[in-house]
CSV table of N, CA and C in Angstrom, one decimal:
chain,number,residue,atom,x,y,z
W,10,MET,N,93.8,71.2,105.9
W,10,MET,CA,94.9,71.6,106.7
W,10,MET,C,95.5,70.3,107.3
W,11,SER,N,96.8,70.2,107.1
W,11,SER,CA,97.5,69.0,107.6
W,11,SER,C,98.1,69.1,109.0
W,12,LYS,N,98.6,70.3,109.3
W,12,LYS,CA,99.4,70.5,110.5
W,12,LYS,C,98.9,71.8,111.1
W,13,VAL,N,99.1,71.9,112.4
W,13,VAL,CA,98.8,73.2,113.1
W,13,VAL,C,100.1,73.7,113.7
W,14,ILE,N,100.5,74.9,113.4
W,14,ILE,CA,101.6,75.6,114.0
W,14,ILE,C,100.9,76.6,115.0
W,15,ASP,N,100.9,76.2,116.3
W,15,ASP,CA,100.1,77.0,117.2
W,15,ASP,C,100.9,77.8,118.2
W,16,CYS,N,102.2,78.0,117.9
W,16,CYS,CA,103.1,78.8,118.8
W,16,CYS,C,104.1,79.5,117.9
W,17,PHE,N,104.2,80.8,118.0
W,17,PHE,CA,105.2,81.6,117.2
W,17,PHE,C,106.4,81.9,118.0
W,18,LYS,N,106.9,80.8,118.7
W,18,LYS,CA,108.2,80.9,119.5
W,18,LYS,C,109.0,79.7,119.0
W,19,GLY,N,110.3,79.7,119.5
W,19,GLY,CA,111.2,78.6,119.2
W,19,GLY,C,111.4,78.5,117.7
W,20,GLU,N,111.2,77.3,117.1
W,20,GLU,CA,111.5,77.2,115.7
W,20,GLU,C,110.6,78.0,114.8
W,21,HIS,N,109.5,78.5,115.3
W,21,HIS,CA,108.5,79.3,114.5
W,21,HIS,C,108.5,80.8,114.9
W,22,HIS,N,109.5,81.2,115.7
W,22,HIS,CA,109.6,82.6,116.2
W,22,HIS,C,109.6,83.6,115.0
W,23,TRP,N,110.0,83.2,113.9
W,23,TRP,CA,110.1,84.1,112.7
W,23,TRP,C,108.7,84.5,112.3
W,24,LEU,N,107.6,83.8,112.7
W,24,LEU,CA,106.2,84.2,112.4
W,24,LEU,C,105.8,85.3,113.3
W,25,SER,N,106.4,85.5,114.4
W,25,SER,CA,106.0,86.5,115.4
W,25,SER,C,106.4,87.9,114.9
W,26,ASN,N,105.6,88.9,115.3
W,26,ASN,CA,105.9,90.3,115.1
W,26,ASN,C,107.1,90.7,115.9
W,27,PHE,N,107.5,89.9,116.9
W,27,PHE,CA,108.6,90.2,117.7
W,27,PHE,C,110.0,89.7,117.1
W,28,TYR,N,109.9,89.1,116.0
W,28,TYR,CA,111.1,88.6,115.3
W,28,TYR,C,111.9,89.7,114.7
W,29,SER,N,113.2,89.8,114.9
W,29,SER,CA,114.0,90.9,114.3
W,29,SER,C,114.3,90.6,112.8
W,30,CYS,N,113.8,91.6,112.0
W,30,CYS,CA,114.1,91.6,110.6
W,30,CYS,C,113.7,93.0,110.1
W,31,PRO,N,114.4,93.5,109.1
W,31,PRO,CA,114.1,94.9,108.7
W,31,PRO,C,112.7,94.9,108.0
W,32,VAL,N,111.9,95.9,108.3
W,32,VAL,CA,110.6,96.0,107.6
W,32,VAL,C,110.5,97.5,107.2
W,33,HIS,N,110.5,97.7,105.9
W,33,HIS,CA,110.4,99.1,105.3
W,33,HIS,C,108.9,99.3,105.1
W,34,PHE,N,108.3,100.2,105.8
W,34,PHE,CA,106.9,100.5,105.8
W,34,PHE,C,106.6,101.9,105.8
W,35,GLU,N,105.8,102.4,104.8
W,35,GLU,CA,105.4,103.8,104.7
W,35,GLU,C,106.6,104.8,104.9
W,36,GLY,N,107.7,104.5,104.2
W,36,GLY,CA,108.8,105.4,104.2
W,36,GLY,C,109.8,105.3,105.3
W,37,LEU,N,109.6,104.4,106.2
W,37,LEU,CA,110.6,104.2,107.3
W,37,LEU,C,111.0,102.7,107.4
W,38,THR,N,112.2,102.5,107.9
W,38,THR,CA,112.6,101.1,108.0
W,38,THR,C,112.7,100.8,109.5
W,39,PHE,N,112.0,99.8,110.0
W,39,PHE,CA,111.9,99.4,111.4
W,39,PHE,C,112.7,98.1,111.6
W,40,LYS,N,113.1,97.8,112.8
W,40,LYS,CA,113.8,96.6,113.2
W,40,LYS,C,113.0,95.3,113.2
W,41,ASN,N,111.6,95.5,113.2
W,41,ASN,CA,110.7,94.4,113.4
W,41,ASN,C,109.3,94.9,113.0
W,42,SER,N,108.4,93.9,112.7
W,42,SER,CA,107.1,94.3,112.2
W,42,SER,C,106.2,94.8,113.4
W,43,GLU,N,106.5,94.5,114.6
W,43,GLU,CA,105.8,95.1,115.8
W,43,GLU,C,106.0,96.6,115.8
W,44,ALA,N,107.3,97.0,115.7
W,44,ALA,CA,107.5,98.5,115.7
W,44,ALA,C,106.8,99.2,114.5
W,45,ALA,N,106.8,98.6,113.4
W,45,ALA,CA,106.1,99.2,112.2
W,45,ALA,C,104.6,99.3,112.5
W,46,PHE,N,104.0,98.3,113.1
W,46,PHE,CA,102.6,98.3,113.4
W,46,PHE,C,102.3,99.3,114.4
W,47,GLN,N,103.1,99.3,115.5
W,47,GLN,CA,102.8,100.3,116.6
W,47,GLN,C,103.0,101.7,116.1
W,48,ALA,N,104.0,102.0,115.3
W,48,ALA,CA,104.2,103.3,114.7
W,48,ALA,C,103.0,103.8,113.9
W,49,ALA,N,102.3,102.9,113.2
W,49,ALA,CA,101.2,103.2,112.4
W,49,ALA,C,100.0,103.7,113.2
W,50,LYS,N,100.0,103.5,114.5
W,50,LYS,CA,98.9,104.0,115.3
W,50,LYS,C,98.8,105.5,115.3
W,51,THR,N,99.8,106.2,114.9
W,51,THR,CA,99.8,107.6,114.9
W,51,THR,C,100.1,108.1,113.5
W,52,LEU,N,99.5,109.2,113.1
W,52,LEU,CA,99.7,109.8,111.8
W,52,LEU,C,100.8,110.9,111.9
W,53,ASN,N,101.3,111.1,113.1
W,53,ASN,CA,102.4,112.1,113.3
W,53,ASN,C,103.7,111.5,112.9
W,54,MET,N,104.3,111.9,111.8
W,54,MET,CA,105.6,111.3,111.3
W,54,MET,C,106.7,111.5,112.2
W,55,ASP,N,106.8,112.6,113.0
W,55,ASP,CA,107.8,112.7,114.0
W,55,ASP,C,107.7,111.6,115.1
W,56,GLU,N,106.5,111.3,115.5
W,56,GLU,CA,106.2,110.3,116.5
W,56,GLU,C,106.6,108.9,115.9
W,57,ARG,N,106.2,108.7,114.6
W,57,ARG,CA,106.5,107.4,114.0
W,57,ARG,C,108.0,107.1,113.9
W,58,GLU,N,108.7,108.1,113.6
W,58,GLU,CA,110.2,108.0,113.5
W,58,GLU,C,110.8,107.5,114.8
W,59,LYS,N,110.2,107.7,115.9
W,59,LYS,CA,110.7,107.3,117.2
W,59,LYS,C,110.6,105.8,117.4
W,60,PHE,N,109.9,105.1,116.5
W,60,PHE,CA,109.7,103.6,116.6
W,60,PHE,C,110.8,102.9,115.8
W,61,VAL,N,111.5,103.6,115.0
W,61,VAL,CA,112.4,103.0,114.0
W,61,VAL,C,113.5,102.1,114.6
W,62,GLY,N,114.1,102.5,115.7
W,62,GLY,CA,115.2,101.7,116.3
W,62,GLY,C,114.7,100.9,117.5
W,63,LEU,N,113.4,100.8,117.7
W,63,LEU,CA,113.0,100.1,119.0
W,63,LEU,C,112.9,98.6,118.8
W,64,SER,N,113.1,97.9,120.0
W,64,SER,CA,112.8,96.5,120.1
W,64,SER,C,111.3,96.3,120.1
W,65,PRO,N,110.9,95.1,119.8
W,65,PRO,CA,109.4,94.9,119.7
W,65,PRO,C,108.7,95.2,121.1
W,66,LEU,N,109.3,94.8,122.2
W,66,LEU,CA,108.7,95.0,123.5
W,66,LEU,C,108.6,96.5,123.8
W,67,ILE,N,109.6,97.3,123.6
W,67,ILE,CA,109.6,98.7,123.8
W,67,ILE,C,108.6,99.4,122.9
W,68,ALA,N,108.6,98.9,121.6
W,68,ALA,CA,107.6,99.5,120.6
W,68,ALA,C,106.2,99.2,121.1
W,69,LYS,N,105.9,98.0,121.6
W,69,LYS,CA,104.6,97.7,122.0
W,69,LYS,C,104.2,98.6,123.2
W,70,ARG,N,105.1,98.8,124.1
W,70,ARG,CA,104.8,99.7,125.3
W,70,ARG,C,104.6,101.1,124.8
W,71,LYS,N,105.4,101.6,123.9
W,71,LYS,CA,105.3,103.0,123.4
W,71,LYS,C,104.0,103.2,122.6
W,72,GLY,N,103.6,102.1,121.9
W,72,GLY,CA,102.4,102.2,121.1
W,72,GLY,C,101.2,102.4,122.0
W,73,ARG,N,101.2,102.0,123.2
W,73,ARG,CA,100.1,102.2,124.1
W,73,ARG,C,100.0,103.6,124.6
W,74,ARG,N,101.0,104.4,124.4
W,74,ARG,CA,101.0,105.8,124.9
W,74,ARG,C,100.9,106.8,123.8
W,75,VAL,N,100.9,106.4,122.5
W,75,VAL,CA,100.8,107.4,121.4
W,75,VAL,C,99.3,107.9,121.3
W,76,LYS,N,99.2,109.1,120.8
W,76,LYS,CA,97.8,109.6,120.5
W,76,LYS,C,97.3,108.8,119.3
W,77,LEU,N,96.4,108.0,119.5
W,77,LEU,CA,95.8,107.1,118.4
W,77,LEU,C,95.2,107.9,117.3
W,78,ARG,N,95.5,107.5,116.1
W,78,ARG,CA,94.8,108.1,115.0
W,78,ARG,C,93.3,107.8,115.1
W,79,SER,N,92.4,108.7,114.7
W,79,SER,CA,91.0,108.6,114.9
W,79,SER,C,90.4,107.4,114.2
W,80,ASP,N,91.0,106.9,113.1
W,80,ASP,CA,90.4,105.8,112.4
W,80,ASP,C,91.1,104.5,112.8
W,81,TRP,N,91.8,104.4,113.9
W,81,TRP,CA,92.6,103.2,114.2
W,81,TRP,C,91.8,101.9,114.2
W,82,GLU,N,90.7,101.9,114.9
W,82,GLU,CA,89.9,100.7,115.0
W,82,GLU,C,89.4,100.2,113.6
W,83,ASP,N,89.2,101.2,112.7
W,83,ASP,CA,88.8,100.8,111.4
W,83,ASP,C,89.9,100.3,110.5
W,84,VAL,N,91.1,100.7,110.8
W,84,VAL,CA,92.2,100.4,109.8
W,84,VAL,C,93.3,99.4,110.4
W,85,LYS,N,93.2,99.1,111.7
W,85,LYS,CA,94.3,98.3,112.3
W,85,LYS,C,94.5,96.9,111.6
W,86,ILE,N,93.4,96.3,111.1
W,86,ILE,CA,93.6,95.0,110.5
W,86,ILE,C,94.3,95.2,109.1
W,87,VAL,N,93.9,96.2,108.4
W,87,VAL,CA,94.5,96.5,107.1
W,87,VAL,C,96.0,96.9,107.3
W,88,VAL,N,96.2,97.7,108.3
W,88,VAL,CA,97.6,98.0,108.6
W,88,VAL,C,98.5,96.8,108.9
W,89,MET,N,97.9,95.9,109.8
W,89,MET,CA,98.7,94.7,110.1
W,89,MET,C,99.0,93.9,108.8
W,90,ARG,N,98.0,93.7,108.0
W,90,ARG,CA,98.1,93.0,106.7
W,90,ARG,C,99.2,93.6,105.9
W,91,ASN,N,99.2,94.9,105.8
W,91,ASN,CA,100.2,95.6,105.0
W,91,ASN,C,101.6,95.5,105.6
W,92,VAL,N,101.7,95.6,106.9
W,92,VAL,CA,103.0,95.5,107.5
W,92,VAL,C,103.6,94.1,107.3
W,93,LEU,N,102.7,93.1,107.4
W,93,LEU,CA,103.2,91.7,107.2
W,93,LEU,C,103.5,91.4,105.7
W,94,ARG,N,102.8,92.0,104.8
W,94,ARG,CA,103.1,91.9,103.4
W,94,ARG,C,104.5,92.4,103.2
W,95,CYS,N,104.8,93.5,103.8
W,95,CYS,CA,106.2,94.1,103.7
W,95,CYS,C,107.2,93.1,104.3
W,96,LYS,N,106.9,92.7,105.5
W,96,LYS,CA,107.9,91.8,106.2
W,96,LYS,C,108.2,90.6,105.3
W,97,PHE,N,107.2,89.9,104.7
W,97,PHE,CA,107.5,88.7,104.0
W,97,PHE,C,107.9,88.9,102.5
W,98,SER,N,107.6,90.1,102.0
W,98,SER,CA,108.0,90.3,100.6
W,98,SER,C,109.4,90.9,100.6
W,99,GLN,N,109.8,91.6,101.6
W,99,GLN,CA,111.2,92.2,101.7
W,99,GLN,C,112.2,91.3,102.3
W,100,ASN,N,111.9,90.2,102.8
W,100,ASN,CA,112.8,89.3,103.5
W,100,ASN,C,112.7,87.9,102.8
W,101,PRO,N,113.4,87.6,101.7
W,101,PRO,CA,113.2,86.4,100.9
W,101,PRO,C,113.3,85.1,101.7
W,102,GLU,N,114.2,85.1,102.7
W,102,GLU,CA,114.3,83.8,103.5
W,102,GLU,C,113.0,83.6,104.3
W,103,LEU,N,112.4,84.7,104.8
W,103,LEU,CA,111.1,84.5,105.5
W,103,LEU,C,110.0,84.2,104.6
W,104,LYS,N,110.0,84.8,103.4
W,104,LYS,CA,109.0,84.4,102.4
W,104,LYS,C,109.1,82.9,102.1
W,105,ALA,N,110.3,82.4,101.9
W,105,ALA,CA,110.4,81.0,101.6
W,105,ALA,C,110.0,80.1,102.8
W,106,LYS,N,110.3,80.5,104.0
W,106,LYS,CA,109.8,79.8,105.2
W,106,LYS,C,108.3,79.8,105.3
W,107,LEU,N,107.7,80.9,105.0
W,107,LEU,CA,106.2,81.0,105.1
W,107,LEU,C,105.6,80.1,104.1
W,108,ILE,N,106.1,80.1,102.9
W,108,ILE,CA,105.6,79.3,101.8
W,108,ILE,C,105.7,77.8,102.2
W,109,ALA,N,106.9,77.5,102.8
W,109,ALA,CA,107.2,76.1,103.2
W,109,ALA,C,106.2,75.6,104.3
W,110,THR,N,105.5,76.4,104.9
W,110,THR,CA,104.5,75.9,105.9
W,110,THR,C,103.3,75.2,105.2
W,111,GLY,N,103.3,75.3,103.9
W,111,GLY,CA,102.3,74.6,103.1
W,111,GLY,C,100.9,75.0,103.5
W,112,ASP,N,100.1,74.0,103.9
W,112,ASP,CA,98.7,74.2,104.2
W,112,ASP,C,98.5,74.1,105.7
W,113,SER,N,99.6,74.3,106.5
W,113,SER,CA,99.5,74.2,108.0
W,113,SER,C,98.6,75.4,108.4
W,114,LYS,N,97.8,75.1,109.4
W,114,LYS,CA,97.0,76.2,110.1
W,114,LYS,C,98.0,77.0,111.0
W,115,LEU,N,98.0,78.3,110.9
W,115,LEU,CA,98.9,79.1,111.7
W,115,LEU,C,98.0,79.8,112.7
W,116,GLU,N,98.4,79.6,114.0
W,116,GLU,CA,97.6,80.0,115.1
W,116,GLU,C,98.6,80.7,116.1
W,117,GLU,N,98.4,81.9,116.4
W,117,GLU,CA,99.2,82.6,117.4
W,117,GLU,C,98.8,82.3,118.8
W,118,GLY,N,99.2,81.1,119.3
W,118,GLY,CA,98.8,80.8,120.6
W,118,GLY,C,99.6,81.6,121.6
W,119,ASN,N,99.0,82.0,122.7
W,119,ASN,CA,99.7,82.8,123.7
W,119,ASN,C,99.1,82.6,125.1
W,120,ASN,N,99.9,83.0,126.1
W,120,ASN,CA,99.4,82.8,127.4
W,120,ASN,C,99.2,84.2,128.1
W,121,HIS,N,99.2,85.3,127.3
W,121,HIS,CA,99.0,86.6,127.9
W,121,HIS,C,97.6,87.2,127.6
W,122,GLY,N,96.7,86.3,127.2
W,122,GLY,CA,95.3,86.8,127.1
W,122,GLY,C,94.9,87.5,125.8
W,123,ASP,N,95.8,87.5,124.7
W,123,ASP,CA,95.4,88.1,123.5
W,123,ASP,C,94.4,87.3,122.7
W,124,ARG,N,93.2,87.7,122.7
W,124,ARG,CA,92.1,87.0,122.0
W,124,ARG,C,91.7,87.7,120.7
W,125,THR,N,92.4,88.8,120.3
W,125,THR,CA,92.2,89.5,119.1
W,125,THR,C,93.1,88.9,118.0
W,126,TRP,N,94.4,89.1,118.2
W,126,TRP,CA,95.4,88.7,117.2
W,126,TRP,C,95.7,87.2,117.3
W,127,GLY,N,95.5,86.6,118.5
W,127,GLY,CA,95.8,85.2,118.7
W,127,GLY,C,94.7,84.4,119.3
W,128,VAL,N,95.2,83.3,119.9
W,128,VAL,CA,94.3,82.4,120.7
W,128,VAL,C,94.9,82.2,122.1
W,129,CYS,N,94.2,82.6,123.1
W,129,CYS,CA,94.7,82.4,124.5
W,129,CYS,C,94.7,81.0,124.8
W,130,SER,N,95.9,80.5,125.2
W,130,SER,CA,96.0,79.0,125.5
W,130,SER,C,95.3,78.6,126.8
W,131,LYS,N,95.1,79.6,127.7
W,131,LYS,CA,94.4,79.3,128.9
W,131,LYS,C,92.9,78.9,128.7
W,132,THR,N,92.3,79.6,127.7
W,132,THR,CA,90.9,79.4,127.5
W,132,THR,C,90.6,78.8,126.1
W,133,ASN,N,91.6,78.7,125.3
W,133,ASN,CA,91.5,78.2,123.9
W,133,ASN,C,90.5,79.0,123.1
W,134,THR,N,90.5,80.3,123.4
W,134,THR,CA,89.5,81.2,122.6
W,134,THR,C,90.3,82.3,122.0
W,135,GLY,N,89.9,82.8,120.9
W,135,GLY,CA,90.5,84.0,120.2
W,135,GLY,C,90.1,84.0,118.7
W,136,LYS,N,90.3,85.2,118.2
W,136,LYS,CA,90.0,85.4,116.7
W,136,LYS,C,91.1,85.0,115.8
W,137,ASN,N,92.3,84.9,116.4
W,137,ASN,CA,93.5,84.5,115.6
W,137,ASN,C,93.7,85.4,114.4
W,138,LEU,N,93.5,86.7,114.5
W,138,LEU,CA,93.6,87.5,113.3
W,138,LEU,C,95.1,87.5,112.7
W,139,LEU,N,96.1,87.4,113.6
W,139,LEU,CA,97.4,87.4,113.1
W,139,LEU,C,97.7,86.1,112.2
W,140,GLY,N,97.2,85.0,112.8
W,140,GLY,CA,97.4,83.7,112.1
W,140,GLY,C,96.6,83.7,110.7
W,141,LYS,N,95.4,84.3,110.8
W,141,LYS,CA,94.6,84.3,109.5
W,141,LYS,C,95.3,85.2,108.5
W,142,ILE,N,95.8,86.4,108.9
W,142,ILE,CA,96.5,87.2,107.9
W,142,ILE,C,97.7,86.5,107.4
W,143,LEU,N,98.5,85.9,108.2
W,143,LEU,CA,99.7,85.1,107.7
W,143,LEU,C,99.3,84.1,106.7
W,144,MET,N,98.2,83.4,106.9
W,144,MET,CA,97.7,82.4,106.0
W,144,MET,C,97.3,83.0,104.7
W,145,GLU,N,96.6,84.2,104.7
W,145,GLU,CA,96.3,84.9,103.5
W,145,GLU,C,97.5,85.3,102.7
W,146,ILE,N,98.5,85.9,103.4
W,146,ILE,CA,99.7,86.3,102.7
W,146,ILE,C,100.4,85.1,102.1
W,147,ARG,N,100.5,84.0,102.9
W,147,ARG,CA,101.1,82.8,102.3
W,147,ARG,C,100.4,82.4,101.0
W,148,ALA,N,99.1,82.4,101.0
W,148,ALA,CA,98.3,82.1,99.8
W,148,ALA,C,98.7,83.0,98.6
W,149,GLU,N,98.8,84.3,98.9
W,149,GLU,CA,99.2,85.3,97.9
W,149,GLU,C,100.6,85.0,97.4
W,150,LEU,N,101.5,84.7,98.3
W,150,LEU,CA,102.9,84.4,97.9
W,150,LEU,C,103.0,83.1,97.1
W,151,MET,N,102.1,82.2,97.3
W,151,MET,CA,102.2,80.9,96.6
W,151,MET,C,101.7,81.0,95.2
W,152,ASN,N,100.9,82.1,94.9
W,152,ASN,CA,100.3,82.3,93.5
W,152,ASN,C,101.2,83.1,92.7
């Protein structure tokens, strides 16, 4: 790895799930990948449809209040991977930008304490699952 991209804000905001771009996922088109991910927390299609027009922040808040599908903890990483595959395969400019990151390490640094999807900058700890999934998808797209 030559470079580390450790913040999905500013010039790298497009790596964030809060970046606005259409994401068609499981029959619905969302305004961003965060809304698609949060909608997938429920298997109720009427509930999922309520996420379609939401901003990322509102979708995240609403996602905390849905009746979670019983298998969520088992499938959430697969769901995130599938949502992000859709984001980057359906938006050619984002696909090109992801490929252009080359062999850079992608790390979702944050100051809000997310140690699952990112790395908390206060403690420099976290699993960085979002960054790892993005690097997997980048490798797939390069091949």
